[in-house]
Amino acid sequence: MTATPEQARPAMSRFERYLTVWVALCIVAGVALGWAFPQLFSLIASAEVAQVNLPVAVLIWLMIIPMLLKIDLGAMGQVRRHMRGVGVTLFVNWAVKPFSMALLAGVFIGWLFRPLLPGDQIDSYIAGLILLAAAPCTAMVFVWSNLCEGEPNYTLSQVALNDVIMVFAFAPLVGLLLGVASISVPWDTLTLSVVLYIVLPVIAAQLLRAVILRRGGQASLERLQRALGPVSLVALLTTLVLLFGFQGEQILAQPLVIALLAVPILIQVYLNAGLAYWLSKRLGVAWCVAAPAALIGASNFFELAVAAAISLYGLNSGAALATVVGVLVEVPVMLSVVAIVKRSRGWYEGGAARAG
């Protein structure tokens, strides 16, 4: 059963509407706590199995499984209704964004900013930025689409399709780009990250979804989604506190590094959002599809990027710091993209936009 627009786009709670405020407070709290209690965060950071930090892994599962419950893999059948919008997003997500980030990281981090950065962390920073851009967002996209009043069935089918592609493409794509950047690829850890943070959550969410639908129907699934919604957001905010706590000392000690790492991320987000939005207009895609297409095209699966960076390079690595800077930048920047596409609706629909 596929969600209807009303089901897929519920009214936002006050908590969700002020998400950017809570995110900012959690970032500040995380940095302050990491600076004040470094031993506590070192203890949490040491809770690892096979290079996987268990508290972070649990929080990421709590964050993404409630979001993945919204995904009906059967919704991929609706792709035909929005072929132009889906084509735009697939092109930007898989043919442009990872490669543009690899180029931007090489130009800014590997060349322009190299004299200003710790020399032994350059490769690690580039690797973190590549990890950040190599997977399209699956969880927060529903929030962004809801904020810009995007077509919910398009968002649902696009995210479902991206998740299926990610299962097979993330590891080879990251391996290719890291290889091009001449960075060693720890394939066993990368494969573990894909299984742990993509394959298993998708399977778990789809099995749980099937059981709930079989026992109680769509109404039961919607009740469960409403109940788990706050869990997902609280897990997101707790993850931010932990991540910024782990990196608190580095962030306070290296404000210039944070600012320099933010430059390619900012350029990449606006570049890909603008490209997806412009292509949608050129192809006559309806605004209600073009708006979430721009957001899906620009946003990153930062939960996976952070977890993979920690697993691959360690909690205190430049890669982990780069992905955490991605979190720092992404939320406010994506909110600005939401504002831009909403304010430009009159310009967009001034052309000949068709439904699709």
Coordinates of C-alpha atoms in Angstrom, one line a residue:
M1 CA 0.0 0.0 0.0
T2 CA 1.3 3.4 -1.0
A3 CA 0.9 6.4 1.2
T4 CA -1.4 9.1 0.1
P5 CA -0.3 12.7 0.1
E6 CA -2.1 13.4 3.3
Q7 CA -0.5 10.3 4.9
A8 CA 3.0 11.1 3.7
R9 CA 2.9 14.8 4.7
P10 CA 1.4 15.1 8.2
A11 CA 1.2 18.5 9.9
M12 CA 4.5 19.4 11.5
S13 CA 4.8 19.7 15.2
R14 CA 6.2 22.7 16.9
F15 CA 9.3 20.7 17.8
E16 CA 9.9 20.0 14.0
R17 CA 9.3 23.6 13.0
Y18 CA 12.0 24.8 15.4
L19 CA 14.4 22.0 14.4
T20 CA 17.2 24.4 13.5
V21 CA 17.0 26.0 17.0
W22 CA 17.4 22.6 18.7
V23 CA 20.2 21.6 16.3
A24 CA 22.1 24.8 17.1
L25 CA 21.6 24.2 20.8
C26 CA 22.8 20.6 20.6
I27 CA 25.9 21.6 18.6
V28 CA 26.8 24.2 21.2
A29 CA 26.0 21.8 24.1
G30 CA 28.1 19.1 22.4
V31 CA 31.1 21.3 21.9
A32 CA 30.9 22.7 25.5
L33 CA 30.4 19.2 27.0
G34 CA 33.3 17.8 25.0
W35 CA 35.6 20.6 26.2
A36 CA 34.4 20.3 29.8
F37 CA 34.3 16.5 30.1
P38 CA 36.9 15.1 27.6
Q39 CA 37.4 11.9 29.7
L40 CA 33.7 11.1 29.6
F41 CA 33.6 11.4 25.8
S42 CA 36.8 9.4 25.5
L43 CA 35.1 6.6 27.4
I44 CA 32.0 6.7 25.2
A45 CA 34.3 6.8 22.1
S46 CA 36.1 3.7 23.3
A47 CA 32.9 1.6 23.3
E48 CA 33.8 0.0 19.9
V49 CA 33.4 -3.4 18.3
A50 CA 35.1 -4.0 15.0
Q51 CA 35.9 -0.3 14.7
V52 CA 32.1 0.5 15.1
N53 CA 31.2 2.9 17.9
L54 CA 28.2 1.2 19.6
P55 CA 26.5 4.3 21.1
V56 CA 26.7 6.1 17.7
A57 CA 25.5 2.9 15.9
V58 CA 22.5 2.5 18.2
L59 CA 21.5 6.2 17.8
I60 CA 21.8 6.1 14.0
W61 CA 19.5 3.1 13.9
L62 CA 17.0 4.9 16.2
M63 CA 17.3 7.9 13.9
I64 CA 16.9 6.3 10.5
I65 CA 14.6 3.3 11.0
P66 CA 11.6 5.4 11.9
M67 CA 12.3 7.4 8.7
L68 CA 12.8 4.3 6.7
L69 CA 9.4 3.0 7.9
K70 CA 7.9 5.7 5.7
I71 CA 9.4 4.1 2.6
D72 CA 7.2 1.7 0.7
L73 CA 9.5 0.0 -1.8
G74 CA 6.4 -0.7 -3.8
A75 CA 6.2 3.1 -4.3
M76 CA 9.0 2.7 -6.8
G77 CA 6.2 1.7 -9.2
Q78 CA 5.2 5.4 -9.1
V79 CA 8.5 6.4 -10.6
R80 CA 6.8 6.4 -14.0
R81 CA 4.5 9.3 -12.8
H82 CA 7.4 11.6 -12.1
M83 CA 10.0 10.4 -14.7
R84 CA 11.5 13.8 -15.4
G85 CA 11.9 14.7 -11.7
V86 CA 13.3 11.3 -10.9
G87 CA 15.7 11.5 -13.8
V88 CA 17.0 14.9 -12.7
T89 CA 17.6 13.8 -9.1
L90 CA 19.3 10.5 -10.1
F91 CA 21.6 12.4 -12.5
V92 CA 22.6 15.0 -9.8
N93 CA 22.8 12.4 -6.9
W94 CA 24.9 9.8 -8.7
A95 CA 26.6 11.4 -11.7
V96 CA 27.3 14.9 -10.4
K97 CA 27.4 15.3 -6.6
P98 CA 30.1 12.7 -5.6
F99 CA 32.4 13.7 -8.5
S100 CA 31.9 17.5 -7.9
M101 CA 32.7 17.1 -4.2
A102 CA 35.8 15.1 -5.1
L103 CA 36.8 17.9 -7.4
L104 CA 36.0 20.7 -4.9
A105 CA 37.8 18.8 -2.1
G106 CA 40.9 18.4 -4.3
V107 CA 40.9 22.0 -5.4
F108 CA 40.2 23.6 -2.0
I109 CA 41.5 21.2 0.6
G110 CA 44.3 19.5 -1.5
W111 CA 45.5 22.7 -3.1
L112 CA 44.2 26.2 -2.2
F113 CA 43.9 25.6 1.5
R114 CA 46.7 23.1 1.9
P115 CA 49.2 25.6 3.5
L116 CA 46.6 26.5 6.1
L117 CA 45.7 22.9 7.1
P118 CA 47.6 20.2 9.1
G119 CA 49.6 18.4 6.4
D120 CA 49.1 14.9 7.9
Q121 CA 45.3 15.3 7.7
I122 CA 44.8 16.5 4.2
D123 CA 44.0 13.1 2.7
S124 CA 41.7 12.3 5.7
Y125 CA 39.8 15.6 5.2
I126 CA 39.3 14.8 1.5
A127 CA 38.1 11.3 2.3
G128 CA 35.6 12.6 4.8
L129 CA 34.2 15.1 2.2
I130 CA 33.9 12.3 -0.4
L131 CA 32.1 10.1 2.1
L132 CA 29.7 13.0 2.9
A133 CA 28.7 13.4 -0.8
A134 CA 28.7 9.8 -1.9
A135 CA 25.2 9.0 -0.6
P136 CA 22.0 11.0 -1.0
C137 CA 20.0 11.8 2.1
T138 CA 17.3 9.3 3.1
A139 CA 16.1 10.5 6.5
M140 CA 16.0 14.3 6.7
V141 CA 14.7 14.5 3.1
F142 CA 11.2 13.9 4.5
V143 CA 11.6 16.9 6.8
W144 CA 12.9 19.1 3.9
S145 CA 10.2 18.0 1.5
N146 CA 7.5 18.6 4.2
L147 CA 8.9 22.1 4.8
C148 CA 8.7 23.1 1.1
E149 CA 5.3 21.4 0.5
G150 CA 6.8 19.0 -2.0
E151 CA 4.9 16.2 -3.7
P152 CA 5.1 13.4 -1.1
N153 CA 4.7 10.5 -3.5
Y154 CA 7.6 11.7 -5.5
T155 CA 9.7 12.1 -2.4
L156 CA 8.7 8.6 -1.2
S157 CA 9.5 6.9 -4.6
Q158 CA 12.7 8.8 -5.1
V159 CA 14.0 8.0 -1.6
A160 CA 13.1 4.3 -2.0
L161 CA 14.9 4.2 -5.4
N162 CA 18.0 5.9 -3.9
D163 CA 18.1 3.5 -1.0
V164 CA 18.1 0.5 -3.4
I165 CA 20.8 2.1 -5.5
M166 CA 22.8 2.9 -2.4
V167 CA 22.9 -0.7 -1.2
F168 CA 24.9 -1.6 -4.4
A169 CA 26.6 1.6 -5.4
F170 CA 27.9 3.3 -2.2
A171 CA 30.9 1.2 -1.5
P172 CA 32.1 0.9 -5.2
L173 CA 31.6 4.7 -5.7
V174 CA 33.5 5.6 -2.5
G175 CA 36.2 3.2 -3.4
L176 CA 36.5 4.7 -6.9
L177 CA 36.7 8.2 -5.7
L178 CA 39.1 7.5 -2.9
G179 CA 41.3 5.6 -5.3
V180 CA 41.2 8.6 -7.7
A181 CA 42.3 10.8 -4.8
S182 CA 45.1 8.2 -4.1
I183 CA 43.7 7.4 -0.6
S184 CA 43.9 3.9 0.7
V185 CA 40.5 2.1 0.7
P186 CA 39.8 -0.2 3.7
W187 CA 37.3 -2.3 1.8
D188 CA 36.4 -4.6 4.8
T189 CA 35.4 -1.7 7.0
L190 CA 33.6 0.1 4.2
T191 CA 31.6 -3.0 3.4
L192 CA 30.7 -3.4 7.1
S193 CA 29.5 0.2 7.2
V194 CA 27.3 -0.3 4.1
V195 CA 25.8 -3.5 5.7
L196 CA 25.4 -1.9 9.1
Y197 CA 24.0 1.5 8.1
I198 CA 22.2 0.8 4.9
V199 CA 21.4 -2.9 4.3
L200 CA 20.3 -4.0 7.8
P201 CA 18.2 -0.8 8.6
V202 CA 16.4 -1.1 5.2
I203 CA 15.7 -4.8 5.8
A204 CA 14.6 -4.2 9.4
A205 CA 12.3 -1.3 8.5
Q206 CA 10.7 -3.2 5.7
L207 CA 10.1 -6.3 7.8
L208 CA 8.7 -4.2 10.6
R209 CA 6.5 -2.3 8.1
A210 CA 5.2 -5.6 6.6
V211 CA 4.4 -7.1 10.0
I212 CA 2.5 -3.9 11.2
L213 CA 0.6 -3.7 7.9
R214 CA -0.4 -7.3 8.1
R215 CA -1.6 -7.2 11.7
G216 CA -3.1 -3.7 11.9
G217 CA -3.2 -2.2 8.5
Q218 CA -2.3 1.4 7.4
A219 CA -3.8 2.9 10.5
S220 CA -1.5 0.9 12.8
L221 CA 1.5 1.8 10.7
E222 CA 0.6 5.5 10.9
R223 CA 0.2 5.3 14.7
L224 CA 3.6 3.6 15.0
Q225 CA 5.2 6.3 12.8
R226 CA 3.7 9.1 14.9
A227 CA 5.0 7.4 18.1
L228 CA 8.5 6.9 16.7
G229 CA 8.7 10.3 15.1
P230 CA 10.0 12.0 18.3
V231 CA 12.3 9.1 18.9
S232 CA 14.0 9.7 15.5
L233 CA 14.4 13.5 16.2
V234 CA 15.7 12.9 19.8
A235 CA 18.2 10.4 18.4
L236 CA 19.3 12.9 15.8
L237 CA 19.8 15.6 18.5
T238 CA 21.6 13.2 20.8
T239 CA 23.8 12.0 18.0
L240 CA 24.8 15.7 17.4
V241 CA 25.6 16.2 21.0
L242 CA 27.8 13.1 21.0
L243 CA 29.5 13.9 17.7
F244 CA 30.3 17.4 18.6
G245 CA 31.3 16.3 22.0
F246 CA 33.8 13.8 20.4
Q247 CA 35.2 16.7 18.3
G248 CA 34.7 19.5 20.8
E249 CA 38.4 20.1 21.6
Q250 CA 39.3 20.0 17.9
I251 CA 36.6 22.4 17.0
L252 CA 37.6 24.9 19.7
A253 CA 41.2 24.4 18.9
Q254 CA 40.9 24.6 15.1
P255 CA 38.2 27.2 14.1
L256 CA 40.1 28.0 10.9
V257 CA 40.0 24.3 9.9
I258 CA 36.3 24.2 10.5
A259 CA 35.7 27.3 8.3
L260 CA 37.9 26.0 5.5
L261 CA 36.2 22.6 5.4
A262 CA 32.9 24.3 5.3
V263 CA 33.8 26.1 2.0
P264 CA 33.6 23.1 -0.4
I265 CA 30.5 21.8 1.4
L266 CA 28.7 25.1 1.0
I267 CA 29.6 25.3 -2.7
Q268 CA 28.5 21.7 -3.3
V269 CA 25.1 22.1 -1.6
Y270 CA 24.1 25.3 -3.5
L271 CA 25.7 24.0 -6.8
N272 CA 23.7 20.8 -6.8
A273 CA 20.5 22.3 -5.5
G274 CA 20.7 25.0 -8.1
L275 CA 21.5 22.5 -10.9
A276 CA 18.6 20.2 -10.0
Y277 CA 16.2 23.1 -9.7
W278 CA 17.3 24.6 -13.1
L279 CA 17.2 21.2 -14.9
S280 CA 13.7 20.7 -13.5
K281 CA 12.6 24.0 -14.9
R282 CA 14.2 23.3 -18.2
L283 CA 12.5 19.9 -18.5
G284 CA 9.1 21.3 -17.5
V285 CA 8.9 19.5 -14.1
A286 CA 6.1 20.7 -11.8
W287 CA 7.3 22.9 -8.9
C288 CA 5.9 20.5 -6.3
V289 CA 8.4 17.9 -7.7
A290 CA 11.2 20.3 -8.5
A291 CA 11.4 21.7 -5.0
P292 CA 12.1 18.3 -3.3
A293 CA 14.2 17.4 -6.3
A294 CA 16.5 20.3 -5.5
L295 CA 16.6 19.3 -1.8
I296 CA 17.2 15.6 -2.5
G297 CA 19.9 16.5 -5.1
A298 CA 21.8 18.7 -2.6
S299 CA 21.4 16.9 0.8
N300 CA 23.7 14.2 2.1
F301 CA 23.2 11.1 4.1
F302 CA 25.4 12.6 6.9
E303 CA 24.4 9.8 9.4
L304 CA 26.0 7.2 7.1
A305 CA 29.0 9.5 6.3
V306 CA 29.8 10.1 10.0
A307 CA 29.4 6.5 10.9
A308 CA 31.5 5.3 7.9
A309 CA 34.2 8.0 8.6
I310 CA 34.4 6.9 12.3
S311 CA 34.6 3.2 11.3
L312 CA 37.2 3.8 8.5
Y313 CA 39.5 6.4 10.0
G314 CA 38.6 6.7 13.8
L315 CA 36.8 9.2 16.0
N316 CA 39.6 11.7 16.1
S317 CA 40.4 11.6 12.4
G318 CA 40.3 14.4 9.9
A319 CA 37.6 12.4 8.0
A320 CA 35.4 12.3 11.1
L321 CA 35.9 16.0 11.6
A322 CA 35.0 16.8 8.0
T323 CA 31.7 14.8 8.2
V324 CA 30.8 16.5 11.4
V325 CA 31.4 19.9 9.8
G326 CA 29.0 18.6 7.1
V327 CA 26.4 18.2 9.8
L328 CA 27.2 21.7 11.1
V329 CA 26.7 23.2 7.7
E330 CA 23.9 21.0 6.2
V331 CA 21.0 21.8 8.5
P332 CA 21.0 25.6 8.3
V333 CA 22.0 25.5 4.6
M334 CA 19.3 23.1 3.7
L335 CA 16.8 25.3 5.5
S336 CA 18.0 28.2 3.4
V337 CA 17.5 26.1 0.2
V338 CA 13.9 25.4 1.4
A339 CA 13.4 29.2 1.7
I340 CA 14.9 29.9 -1.7
V341 CA 12.7 27.3 -3.6
K342 CA 9.6 28.5 -1.8
R343 CA 10.3 32.2 -2.5
S344 CA 11.2 31.5 -6.2
R345 CA 8.0 29.5 -6.9
G346 CA 6.5 32.5 -8.8
W347 CA 9.5 32.7 -11.0
Y348 CA 9.6 28.9 -11.5
E349 CA 5.9 28.6 -12.4
G350 CA 6.2 31.6 -14.7
G351 CA 7.6 29.2 -17.3
A352 CA 5.8 26.3 -19.0
A353 CA 5.8 23.7 -16.2
R354 CA 4.1 20.5 -16.8
A355 CA 3.1 17.9 -14.2
G356 CA 6.0 15.5 -14.0

